[in-house]
Amino acid sequence: MIGRLASLLRRDLGLLLLGGRRGGTVLPLLFFVAVAMLFPFAVGPDPVLLARTGGGVIWVAALLAAILPLDRLVEPDLELGFFDQWALRGIAEEWIVVVRVLAHWLSFGPPLMLASLLAAALLGLDGQALLTVELGLLAGTPGLAALGVIVAALTAGLRGGAALAGLLVIPLAVPLLIFGAGSLATGGESGLALTGAVSLVLLAIAPFAAGAAIRAARG
Amino acid sequence: MQDCSIAATDLACRRGDRVLFHSLSLELQAGEALQIAGANGIGKSSLMRILAGLMPPYAGTVDCQGAVGLIDERPALDTHQPLGAALAFWQRIDGPAEDATARLGLSHLLDVPVRYLSTGQKKRAAFARLIGQGAPIWLLDEALNGLDSDAARLAETLAAEHCAQGGICIVASHQAFALQPMRRVELAEFAA
């Protein structure tokens, strides 16, 4: 079983990581940096205002960037018949989802944290705020990855699934956004802890919710 | 080959508001073959998916001993990967097995991306995946579609060999599938 899951992870990473065919990484990153770059143009170059709002902008940009790869997370494998073949081999959908959440997070969490360095420079964040943003993203992006896979599974096979996925993710990601961006205002650990808690809840339900959605989509 | 059998009792299938067929029972022991025949849309593919356990029946039960391998219209191979790498993924999942690529005439295609393969070539690749899986129960859903006459004969030979080794073959097809001995079920007789 472990060997099979390792093979699945290898395939998922090959598809999702930089240069992979479902290239989840490059486009969302460029989008993320572009949003961070647009913001100073829109509100003006006042350094005090930018430093105060910059952390929140990074969080909103990260959330929007996480929506971009959703339509390629589950749908293509359903379409190509991979889920049927895995089911025939007795590999539970729940395990497949665990592997996919991990691969999806690796493909967008750490790259987003790296890109946040650039975004923080564009928005003029100081060192303390940058550290809080990075820790917040570390706590929050696993939850975003889990949420992404759940929503991708729920909308797979639906007409206009991609647009619907975006609409579904936004309200469900609000707790992550409130606690993650909120940790900047309070500068504190409580916000980070709550972000991590929301992430853990999402990670815990993702295998079951997405697994059930995939089985339903197959029927 | 491990001991295998598949039995279905009083199956009914519903798609949307329509009951496609009902009261269908069948039973196959090791070495037996069955063709499910019928016109398009009568429910052959749905029956195959019910037998494979991929779709719950509207009524009835399926009792299956042994692993099931399925070929349908989707080859489950990564389209951007070269054929060799796409098949290697399934080999890592299924474990070492007989390599049928040469026999299926795929040797010269192993470094061609799957998306450039023709329908028939993809079908042959699906047979390679099926043989590598080593499952005793084969469900072949329109498996001859897109195959040229030589490849179709080869598919029939592979199915015959599989049955001779104690496997089970269920073929859903509207065209003839030469395999002896093979029972035949006309799905139209069970239509609602």
mmCIF file with all atom_site columns, N, CA and C in Angstrom, chain A residues 3-5 7-8 10-11 14-15 21-22 77-89 91 215 218-219, chain B residues 15 49 52-56 67-72 74-80 89-90 92-94 115 129 133:
data_model
loop_
_atom_site.group_PDB
_atom_site.id
_atom_site.type_symbol
_atom_site.label_atom_id
_atom_site.label_alt_id
_atom_site.label_comp_id
_atom_site.label_asym_id
_atom_site.label_entity_id
_atom_site.label_seq_id
_atom_site.pdbx_PDB_ins_code
_atom_site.Cartn_x
_atom_site.Cartn_y
_atom_site.Cartn_z
_atom_site.occupancy
_atom_site.B_iso_or_equiv
_atom_site.pdbx_formal_charge
_atom_site.auth_seq_id
_atom_site.auth_comp_id
_atom_site.auth_asym_id
_atom_site.auth_atom_id
_atom_site.pdbx_PDB_model_num
ATOM 1   N N  . GLY A 1 3   ? 3.899   1.543   -1.021  1.00 0.00 ? 3   GLY A N  1
ATOM 2   C CA . GLY A 1 3   ? 4.545   1.657   -2.325  1.00 0.00 ? 3   GLY A CA 1
ATOM 3   C C  . GLY A 1 3   ? 3.609   2.246   -3.364  1.00 0.00 ? 3   GLY A C  1
ATOM 4   N N  . ARG A 1 4   ? 2.336   1.803   -3.336  1.00 0.00 ? 4   ARG A N  1
ATOM 5   C CA . ARG A 1 4   ? 1.353   2.340   -4.280  1.00 0.00 ? 4   ARG A CA 1
ATOM 6   C C  . ARG A 1 4   ? 1.130   3.827   -4.056  1.00 0.00 ? 4   ARG A C  1
ATOM 7   N N  . LEU A 1 5   ? 1.034   4.215   -2.763  1.00 0.00 ? 5   LEU A N  1
ATOM 8   C CA . LEU A 1 5   ? 0.809   5.635   -2.471  1.00 0.00 ? 5   LEU A CA 1
ATOM 9   C C  . LEU A 1 5   ? 2.015   6.461   -2.905  1.00 0.00 ? 5   LEU A C  1
ATOM 10  N N  . SER A 1 7   ? 3.909   5.774   -5.440  1.00 0.00 ? 7   SER A N  1
ATOM 11  C CA . SER A 1 7   ? 3.785   5.920   -6.895  1.00 0.00 ? 7   SER A CA 1
ATOM 12  C C  . SER A 1 7   ? 2.777   7.006   -7.239  1.00 0.00 ? 7   SER A C  1
ATOM 13  N N  . LEU A 1 8   ? 1.663   7.043   -6.489  1.00 0.00 ? 8   LEU A N  1
ATOM 14  C CA . LEU A 1 8   ? 0.651   8.077   -6.737  1.00 0.00 ? 8   LEU A CA 1
ATOM 15  C C  . LEU A 1 8   ? 1.232   9.460   -6.489  1.00 0.00 ? 8   LEU A C  1
ATOM 16  N N  . ARG A 1 10  ? 4.311   10.381  -6.579  1.00 0.00 ? 10  ARG A N  1
ATOM 17  C CA . ARG A 1 10  ? 5.292   10.702  -7.616  1.00 0.00 ? 10  ARG A CA 1
ATOM 18  C C  . ARG A 1 10  ? 4.586   11.226  -8.865  1.00 0.00 ? 10  ARG A C  1
ATOM 19  N N  . ARG A 1 11  ? 3.479   10.558  -9.232  1.00 0.00 ? 11  ARG A N  1
ATOM 20  C CA . ARG A 1 11  ? 2.746   11.005  -10.421 1.00 0.00 ? 11  ARG A CA 1
ATOM 21  C C  . ARG A 1 11  ? 2.137   12.383  -10.183 1.00 0.00 ? 11  ARG A C  1
ATOM 22  N N  . GLY A 1 14  ? 4.698   15.058  -10.315 1.00 0.00 ? 14  GLY A N  1
ATOM 23  C CA . GLY A 1 14  ? 5.120   15.273  -11.694 1.00 0.00 ? 14  GLY A CA 1
ATOM 24  C C  . GLY A 1 14  ? 4.121   16.135  -12.461 1.00 0.00 ? 14  GLY A C  1
ATOM 25  N N  . LEU A 1 15  ? 2.836   15.952  -12.137 1.00 0.00 ? 15  LEU A N  1
ATOM 26  C CA . LEU A 1 15  ? 1.799   16.708  -12.846 1.00 0.00 ? 15  LEU A CA 1
ATOM 27  C C  . LEU A 1 15  ? 1.662   18.128  -12.312 1.00 0.00 ? 15  LEU A C  1
ATOM 28  N N  . ARG A 1 21  ? 2.441   19.115  -16.272 1.00 0.00 ? 21  ARG A N  1
ATOM 29  C CA . ARG A 1 21  ? 1.462   19.399  -17.313 1.00 0.00 ? 21  ARG A CA 1
ATOM 30  C C  . ARG A 1 21  ? 0.240   20.118  -16.783 1.00 0.00 ? 21  ARG A C  1
ATOM 31  N N  . ARG A 1 22  ? -0.094  19.874  -15.522 1.00 0.00 ? 22  ARG A N  1
ATOM 32  C CA . ARG A 1 22  ? -1.230  20.618  -14.989 1.00 0.00 ? 22  ARG A CA 1
ATOM 33  C C  . ARG A 1 22  ? -0.700  21.805  -14.230 1.00 0.00 ? 22  ARG A C  1
ATOM 34  N N  . ASP A 1 77  ? -8.440  13.513  -14.057 1.00 0.00 ? 77  ASP A N  1
ATOM 35  C CA . ASP A 1 77  ? -8.280  12.097  -13.714 1.00 0.00 ? 77  ASP A CA 1
ATOM 36  C C  . ASP A 1 77  ? -9.612  11.358  -13.752 1.00 0.00 ? 77  ASP A C  1
ATOM 37  N N  . LEU A 1 78  ? -10.683 12.069  -13.434 1.00 0.00 ? 78  LEU A N  1
ATOM 38  C CA . LEU A 1 78  ? -12.010 11.469  -13.517 1.00 0.00 ? 78  LEU A CA 1
ATOM 39  C C  . LEU A 1 78  ? -12.333 11.198  -14.990 1.00 0.00 ? 78  LEU A C  1
ATOM 40  N N  . GLU A 1 79  ? -12.032 12.202  -15.819 1.00 0.00 ? 79  GLU A N  1
ATOM 41  C CA . GLU A 1 79  ? -12.316 12.118  -17.245 1.00 0.00 ? 79  GLU A CA 1
ATOM 42  C C  . GLU A 1 79  ? -11.520 11.001  -17.925 1.00 0.00 ? 79  GLU A C  1
ATOM 43  N N  . LEU A 1 80  ? -10.241 10.850  -17.527 1.00 0.00 ? 80  LEU A N  1
ATOM 44  C CA . LEU A 1 80  ? -9.380  9.863   -18.175 1.00 0.00 ? 80  LEU A CA 1
ATOM 45  C C  . LEU A 1 80  ? -9.613  8.452   -17.655 1.00 0.00 ? 80  LEU A C  1
ATOM 46  N N  . GLY A 1 81  ? -10.420 8.310   -16.593 1.00 0.00 ? 81  GLY A N  1
ATOM 47  C CA . GLY A 1 81  ? -10.713 6.972   -16.076 1.00 0.00 ? 81  GLY A CA 1
ATOM 48  C C  . GLY A 1 81  ? -9.745  6.495   -15.009 1.00 0.00 ? 81  GLY A C  1
ATOM 49  N N  . PHE A 1 82  ? -8.884  7.391   -14.511 1.00 0.00 ? 82  PHE A N  1
ATOM 50  C CA . PHE A 1 82  ? -7.925  6.953   -13.491 1.00 0.00 ? 82  PHE A CA 1
ATOM 51  C C  . PHE A 1 82  ? -8.621  6.530   -12.209 1.00 0.00 ? 82  PHE A C  1
ATOM 52  N N  . PHE A 1 83  ? -9.636  7.295   -11.783 1.00 0.00 ? 83  PHE A N  1
ATOM 53  C CA . PHE A 1 83  ? -10.287 6.961   -10.514 1.00 0.00 ? 83  PHE A CA 1
ATOM 54  C C  . PHE A 1 83  ? -10.956 5.595   -10.583 1.00 0.00 ? 83  PHE A C  1
ATOM 55  N N  . ASP A 1 84  ? -11.532 5.252   -11.769 1.00 0.00 ? 84  ASP A N  1
ATOM 56  C CA . ASP A 1 84  ? -12.133 3.917   -11.927 1.00 0.00 ? 84  ASP A CA 1
ATOM 57  C C  . ASP A 1 84  ? -11.078 2.842   -11.744 1.00 0.00 ? 84  ASP A C  1
ATOM 58  N N  . GLN A 1 85  ? -9.938  3.022   -12.399 1.00 0.00 ? 85  GLN A N  1
ATOM 59  C CA . GLN A 1 85  ? -8.902  1.994   -12.342 1.00 0.00 ? 85  GLN A CA 1
ATOM 60  C C  . GLN A 1 85  ? -8.328  1.864   -10.933 1.00 0.00 ? 85  GLN A C  1
ATOM 61  N N  . TRP A 1 86  ? -8.202  3.004   -10.219 1.00 0.00 ? 86  TRP A N  1
ATOM 62  C CA . TRP A 1 86  ? -7.724  2.916   -8.833  1.00 0.00 ? 86  TRP A CA 1
ATOM 63  C C  . TRP A 1 86  ? -8.733  2.177   -7.978  1.00 0.00 ? 86  TRP A C  1
ATOM 64  N N  . ALA A 1 87  ? -10.022 2.465   -8.200  1.00 0.00 ? 87  ALA A N  1
ATOM 65  C CA . ALA A 1 87  ? -11.062 1.801   -7.398  1.00 0.00 ? 87  ALA A CA 1
ATOM 66  C C  . ALA A 1 87  ? -11.025 0.291   -7.642  1.00 0.00 ? 87  ALA A C  1
ATOM 67  N N  . LEU A 1 88  ? -10.815 -0.126  -8.895  1.00 0.00 ? 88  LEU A N  1
ATOM 68  C CA . LEU A 1 88  ? -10.761 -1.552  -9.204  1.00 0.00 ? 88  LEU A CA 1
ATOM 69  C C  . LEU A 1 88  ? -9.607  -2.222  -8.464  1.00 0.00 ? 88  LEU A C  1
ATOM 70  N N  . ARG A 1 89  ? -8.551  -1.459  -8.218  1.00 0.00 ? 89  ARG A N  1
ATOM 71  C CA . ARG A 1 89  ? -7.391  -2.023  -7.528  1.00 0.00 ? 89  ARG A CA 1
ATOM 72  C C  . ARG A 1 89  ? -7.507  -1.874  -6.024  1.00 0.00 ? 89  ARG A C  1
ATOM 73  N N  . ILE A 1 91  ? -7.751  0.800   -4.198  1.00 0.00 ? 91  ILE A N  1
ATOM 74  C CA . ILE A 1 91  ? -7.128  1.960   -3.551  1.00 0.00 ? 91  ILE A CA 1
ATOM 75  C C  . ILE A 1 91  ? -8.246  2.937   -3.205  1.00 0.00 ? 91  ILE A C  1
ATOM 76  N N  . ARG A 1 215 ? -16.622 9.543   -5.426  1.00 0.00 ? 215 ARG A N  1
ATOM 77  C CA . ARG A 1 215 ? -17.465 8.355   -5.643  1.00 0.00 ? 215 ARG A CA 1
ATOM 78  C C  . ARG A 1 215 ? -18.803 8.740   -6.243  1.00 0.00 ? 215 ARG A C  1
ATOM 79  N N  . ARG A 1 218 ? -18.663 9.477   -9.928  1.00 0.00 ? 218 ARG A N  1
ATOM 80  C CA . ARG A 1 218 ? -18.421 8.337   -10.792 1.00 0.00 ? 218 ARG A CA 1
ATOM 81  C C  . ARG A 1 218 ? -19.707 7.622   -11.191 1.00 0.00 ? 218 ARG A C  1
ATOM 82  N N  . GLY A 1 219 ? -20.735 7.739   -10.351 1.00 0.00 ? 219 GLY A N  1
ATOM 83  C CA . GLY A 1 219 ? -21.960 6.955   -10.522 1.00 0.00 ? 219 GLY A CA 1
ATOM 84  C C  . GLY A 1 219 ? -22.723 7.155   -11.805 1.00 0.00 ? 219 GLY A C  1
ATOM 85  N N  . ARG B 2 15  ? -31.063 4.762   -14.987 1.00 0.00 ? 15  ARG B N  1
ATOM 86  C CA . ARG B 2 15  ? -30.308 5.960   -15.353 1.00 0.00 ? 15  ARG B CA 1
ATOM 87  C C  . ARG B 2 15  ? -31.322 7.083   -15.455 1.00 0.00 ? 15  ARG B C  1
ATOM 88  N N  . ARG B 2 49  ? -20.200 -1.527  -15.495 1.00 0.00 ? 49  ARG B N  1
ATOM 89  C CA . ARG B 2 49  ? -19.760 -0.732  -14.343 1.00 0.00 ? 49  ARG B CA 1
ATOM 90  C C  . ARG B 2 49  ? -20.365 -1.266  -13.052 1.00 0.00 ? 49  ARG B C  1
ATOM 91  N N  . ALA B 2 52  ? -18.387 -4.289  -12.170 1.00 0.00 ? 52  ALA B N  1
ATOM 92  C CA . ALA B 2 52  ? -17.057 -3.910  -11.684 1.00 0.00 ? 52  ALA B CA 1
ATOM 93  C C  . ALA B 2 52  ? -17.122 -3.286  -10.296 1.00 0.00 ? 52  ALA B C  1
ATOM 94  N N  . GLY B 2 53  ? -18.335 -2.995  -9.818  1.00 0.00 ? 53  GLY B N  1
ATOM 95  C CA . GLY B 2 53  ? -18.465 -2.361  -8.507  1.00 0.00 ? 53  GLY B CA 1
ATOM 96  C C  . GLY B 2 53  ? -18.246 -0.863  -8.550  1.00 0.00 ? 53  GLY B C  1
ATOM 97  N N  . LEU B 2 54  ? -18.249 -0.280  -9.748  1.00 0.00 ? 54  LEU B N  1
ATOM 98  C CA . LEU B 2 54  ? -18.010 1.157   -9.866  1.00 0.00 ? 54  LEU B CA 1
ATOM 99  C C  . LEU B 2 54  ? -19.301 1.950   -9.758  1.00 0.00 ? 54  LEU B C  1
ATOM 100 N N  . MET B 2 55  ? -20.441 1.247   -9.873  1.00 0.00 ? 55  MET B N  1
ATOM 101 C CA . MET B 2 55  ? -21.732 1.923   -9.845  1.00 0.00 ? 55  MET B CA 1
ATOM 102 C C  . MET B 2 55  ? -22.660 1.026   -9.037  1.00 0.00 ? 55  MET B C  1
ATOM 103 N N  . PRO B 2 56  ? -23.414 1.569   -8.112  1.00 0.00 ? 56  PRO B N  1
ATOM 104 C CA . PRO B 2 56  ? -24.330 0.707   -7.369  1.00 0.00 ? 56  PRO B CA 1
ATOM 105 C C  . PRO B 2 56  ? -25.515 0.310   -8.244  1.00 0.00 ? 56  PRO B C  1
ATOM 106 N N  . ALA B 2 67  ? -9.937  -10.237 -8.244  1.00 0.00 ? 67  ALA B N  1
ATOM 107 C CA . ALA B 2 67  ? -9.790  -8.858  -8.702  1.00 0.00 ? 67  ALA B CA 1
ATOM 108 C C  . ALA B 2 67  ? -10.397 -8.686  -10.095 1.00 0.00 ? 67  ALA B C  1
ATOM 109 N N  . VAL B 2 68  ? -10.851 -7.483  -10.373 1.00 0.00 ? 68  VAL B N  1
ATOM 110 C CA . VAL B 2 68  ? -11.511 -7.185  -11.645 1.00 0.00 ? 68  VAL B CA 1
ATOM 111 C C  . VAL B 2 68  ? -10.655 -6.215  -12.447 1.00 0.00 ? 68  VAL B C  1
ATOM 112 N N  . GLY B 2 69  ? -10.474 -6.512  -13.716 1.00 0.00 ? 69  GLY B N  1
ATOM 113 C CA . GLY B 2 69  ? -9.813  -5.584  -14.621 1.00 0.00 ? 69  GLY B CA 1
ATOM 114 C C  . GLY B 2 69  ? -10.814 -5.106  -15.647 1.00 0.00 ? 69  GLY B C  1
ATOM 115 N N  . LEU B 2 70  ? -10.765 -3.839  -15.989 1.00 0.00 ? 70  LEU B N  1
ATOM 116 C CA . LEU B 2 70  ? -11.777 -3.264  -16.888 1.00 0.00 ? 70  LEU B CA 1
ATOM 117 C C  . LEU B 2 70  ? -11.107 -2.503  -18.031 1.00 0.00 ? 70  LEU B C  1
ATOM 118 N N  . ILE B 2 71  ? -11.597 -2.764  -19.237 1.00 0.00 ? 71  ILE B N  1
ATOM 119 C CA . ILE B 2 71  ? -11.233 -1.907  -20.373 1.00 0.00 ? 71  ILE B CA 1
ATOM 120 C C  . ILE B 2 71  ? -12.501 -1.229  -20.841 1.00 0.00 ? 71  ILE B C  1
ATOM 121 N N  . ASP B 2 72  ? -12.497 0.103   -20.860 1.00 0.00 ? 72  ASP B N  1
ATOM 122 C CA . ASP B 2 72  ? -13.629 0.802   -21.459 1.00 0.00 ? 72  ASP B CA 1
ATOM 123 C C  . ASP B 2 72  ? -13.083 1.849   -22.430 1.00 0.00 ? 72  ASP B C  1
ATOM 124 N N  . ARG B 2 74  ? -12.038 4.705   -21.963 1.00 0.00 ? 74  ARG B N  1
ATOM 125 C CA . ARG B 2 74  ? -11.004 5.604   -21.441 1.00 0.00 ? 74  ARG B CA 1
ATOM 126 C C  . ARG B 2 74  ? -9.786  4.785   -21.026 1.00 0.00 ? 74  ARG B C  1
ATOM 127 N N  . PRO B 2 75  ? -8.626  5.039   -21.633 1.00 0.00 ? 75  PRO B N  1
ATOM 128 C CA . PRO B 2 75  ? -7.474  4.179   -21.386 1.00 0.00 ? 75  PRO B CA 1
ATOM 129 C C  . PRO B 2 75  ? -6.791  4.414   -20.037 1.00 0.00 ? 75  PRO B C  1
ATOM 130 N N  . ALA B 2 76  ? -7.115  5.497   -19.321 1.00 0.00 ? 76  ALA B N  1
ATOM 131 C CA . ALA B 2 76  ? -6.460  5.808   -18.040 1.00 0.00 ? 76  ALA B CA 1
ATOM 132 C C  . ALA B 2 76  ? -4.945  5.857   -18.186 1.00 0.00 ? 76  ALA B C  1
ATOM 133 N N  . LEU B 2 77  ? -4.488  6.549   -19.217 1.00 0.00 ? 77  LEU B N  1
ATOM 134 C CA . LEU B 2 77  ? -3.047  6.781   -19.402 1.00 0.00 ? 77  LEU B CA 1
ATOM 135 C C  . LEU B 2 77  ? -2.842  8.287   -19.530 1.00 0.00 ? 77  LEU B C  1
ATOM 136 N N  . ASP B 2 78  ? -1.786  8.793   -18.891 1.00 0.00 ? 78  ASP B N  1
ATOM 137 C CA . ASP B 2 78  ? -1.525  10.231  -18.948 1.00 0.00 ? 78  ASP B CA 1
ATOM 138 C C  . ASP B 2 78  ? -1.209  10.652  -20.371 1.00 0.00 ? 78  ASP B C  1
ATOM 139 N N  . THR B 2 79  ? -2.000  11.577  -20.910 1.00 0.00 ? 79  THR B N  1
ATOM 140 C CA . THR B 2 79  ? -1.913  11.875  -22.338 1.00 0.00 ? 79  THR B CA 1
ATOM 141 C C  . THR B 2 79  ? -0.597  12.542  -22.733 1.00 0.00 ? 79  THR B C  1
ATOM 142 N N  . HIS B 2 80  ? 0.044   13.280  -21.809 1.00 0.00 ? 80  HIS B N  1
ATOM 143 C CA . HIS B 2 80  ? 1.275   13.981  -22.181 1.00 0.00 ? 80  HIS B CA 1
ATOM 144 C C  . HIS B 2 80  ? 2.505   13.086  -22.045 1.00 0.00 ? 80  HIS B C  1
ATOM 145 N N  . PHE B 2 89  ? 3.734   3.676   -14.953 1.00 0.00 ? 89  PHE B N  1
ATOM 146 C CA . PHE B 2 89  ? 3.006   4.100   -13.750 1.00 0.00 ? 89  PHE B CA 1
ATOM 147 C C  . PHE B 2 89  ? 2.124   2.956   -13.243 1.00 0.00 ? 89  PHE B C  1
ATOM 148 N N  . TRP B 2 90  ? 1.377   2.321   -14.157 1.00 0.00 ? 90  TRP B N  1
ATOM 149 C CA . TRP B 2 90  ? 0.497   1.225   -13.739 1.00 0.00 ? 90  TRP B CA 1
ATOM 150 C C  . TRP B 2 90  ? 1.310   0.016   -13.303 1.00 0.00 ? 90  TRP B C  1
ATOM 151 N N  . ARG B 2 92  ? 4.108   0.151   -11.678 1.00 0.00 ? 92  ARG B N  1
ATOM 152 C CA . ARG B 2 92  ? 4.520   0.393   -10.293 1.00 0.00 ? 92  ARG B CA 1
ATOM 153 C C  . ARG B 2 92  ? 3.363   0.143   -9.340  1.00 0.00 ? 92  ARG B C  1
ATOM 154 N N  . ILE B 2 93  ? 2.135   0.448   -9.798  1.00 0.00 ? 93  ILE B N  1
ATOM 155 C CA . ILE B 2 93  ? 0.963   0.212   -8.944  1.00 0.00 ? 93  ILE B CA 1
ATOM 156 C C  . ILE B 2 93  ? 0.674   -1.287  -8.853  1.00 0.00 ? 93  ILE B C  1
ATOM 157 N N  . ASP B 2 94  ? 0.747   -1.967  -9.991  1.00 0.00 ? 94  ASP B N  1
ATOM 158 C CA . ASP B 2 94  ? 0.307   -3.364  -10.056 1.00 0.00 ? 94  ASP B CA 1
ATOM 159 C C  . ASP B 2 94  ? 1.400   -4.368  -9.716  1.00 0.00 ? 94  ASP B C  1
ATOM 160 N N  . ARG B 2 115 ? -0.984  11.174  -26.287 1.00 0.00 ? 115 ARG B N  1
ATOM 161 C CA . ARG B 2 115 ? -1.978  11.959  -27.023 1.00 0.00 ? 115 ARG B CA 1
ATOM 162 C C  . ARG B 2 115 ? -1.801  11.843  -28.537 1.00 0.00 ? 115 ARG B C  1
ATOM 163 N N  . ARG B 2 129 ? -2.096  -2.617  -20.229 1.00 0.00 ? 129 ARG B N  1
ATOM 164 C CA . ARG B 2 129 ? -2.353  -2.272  -18.827 1.00 0.00 ? 129 ARG B CA 1
ATOM 165 C C  . ARG B 2 129 ? -3.152  -3.385  -18.147 1.00 0.00 ? 129 ARG B C  1
ATOM 166 N N  . GLN B 2 133 ? -2.053  -5.901  -15.039 1.00 0.00 ? 133 GLN B N  1
ATOM 167 C CA . GLN B 2 133 ? -2.785  -5.883  -13.759 1.00 0.00 ? 133 GLN B CA 1
ATOM 168 C C  . GLN B 2 133 ? -2.892  -7.286  -13.178 1.00 0.00 ? 133 GLN B C  1
#
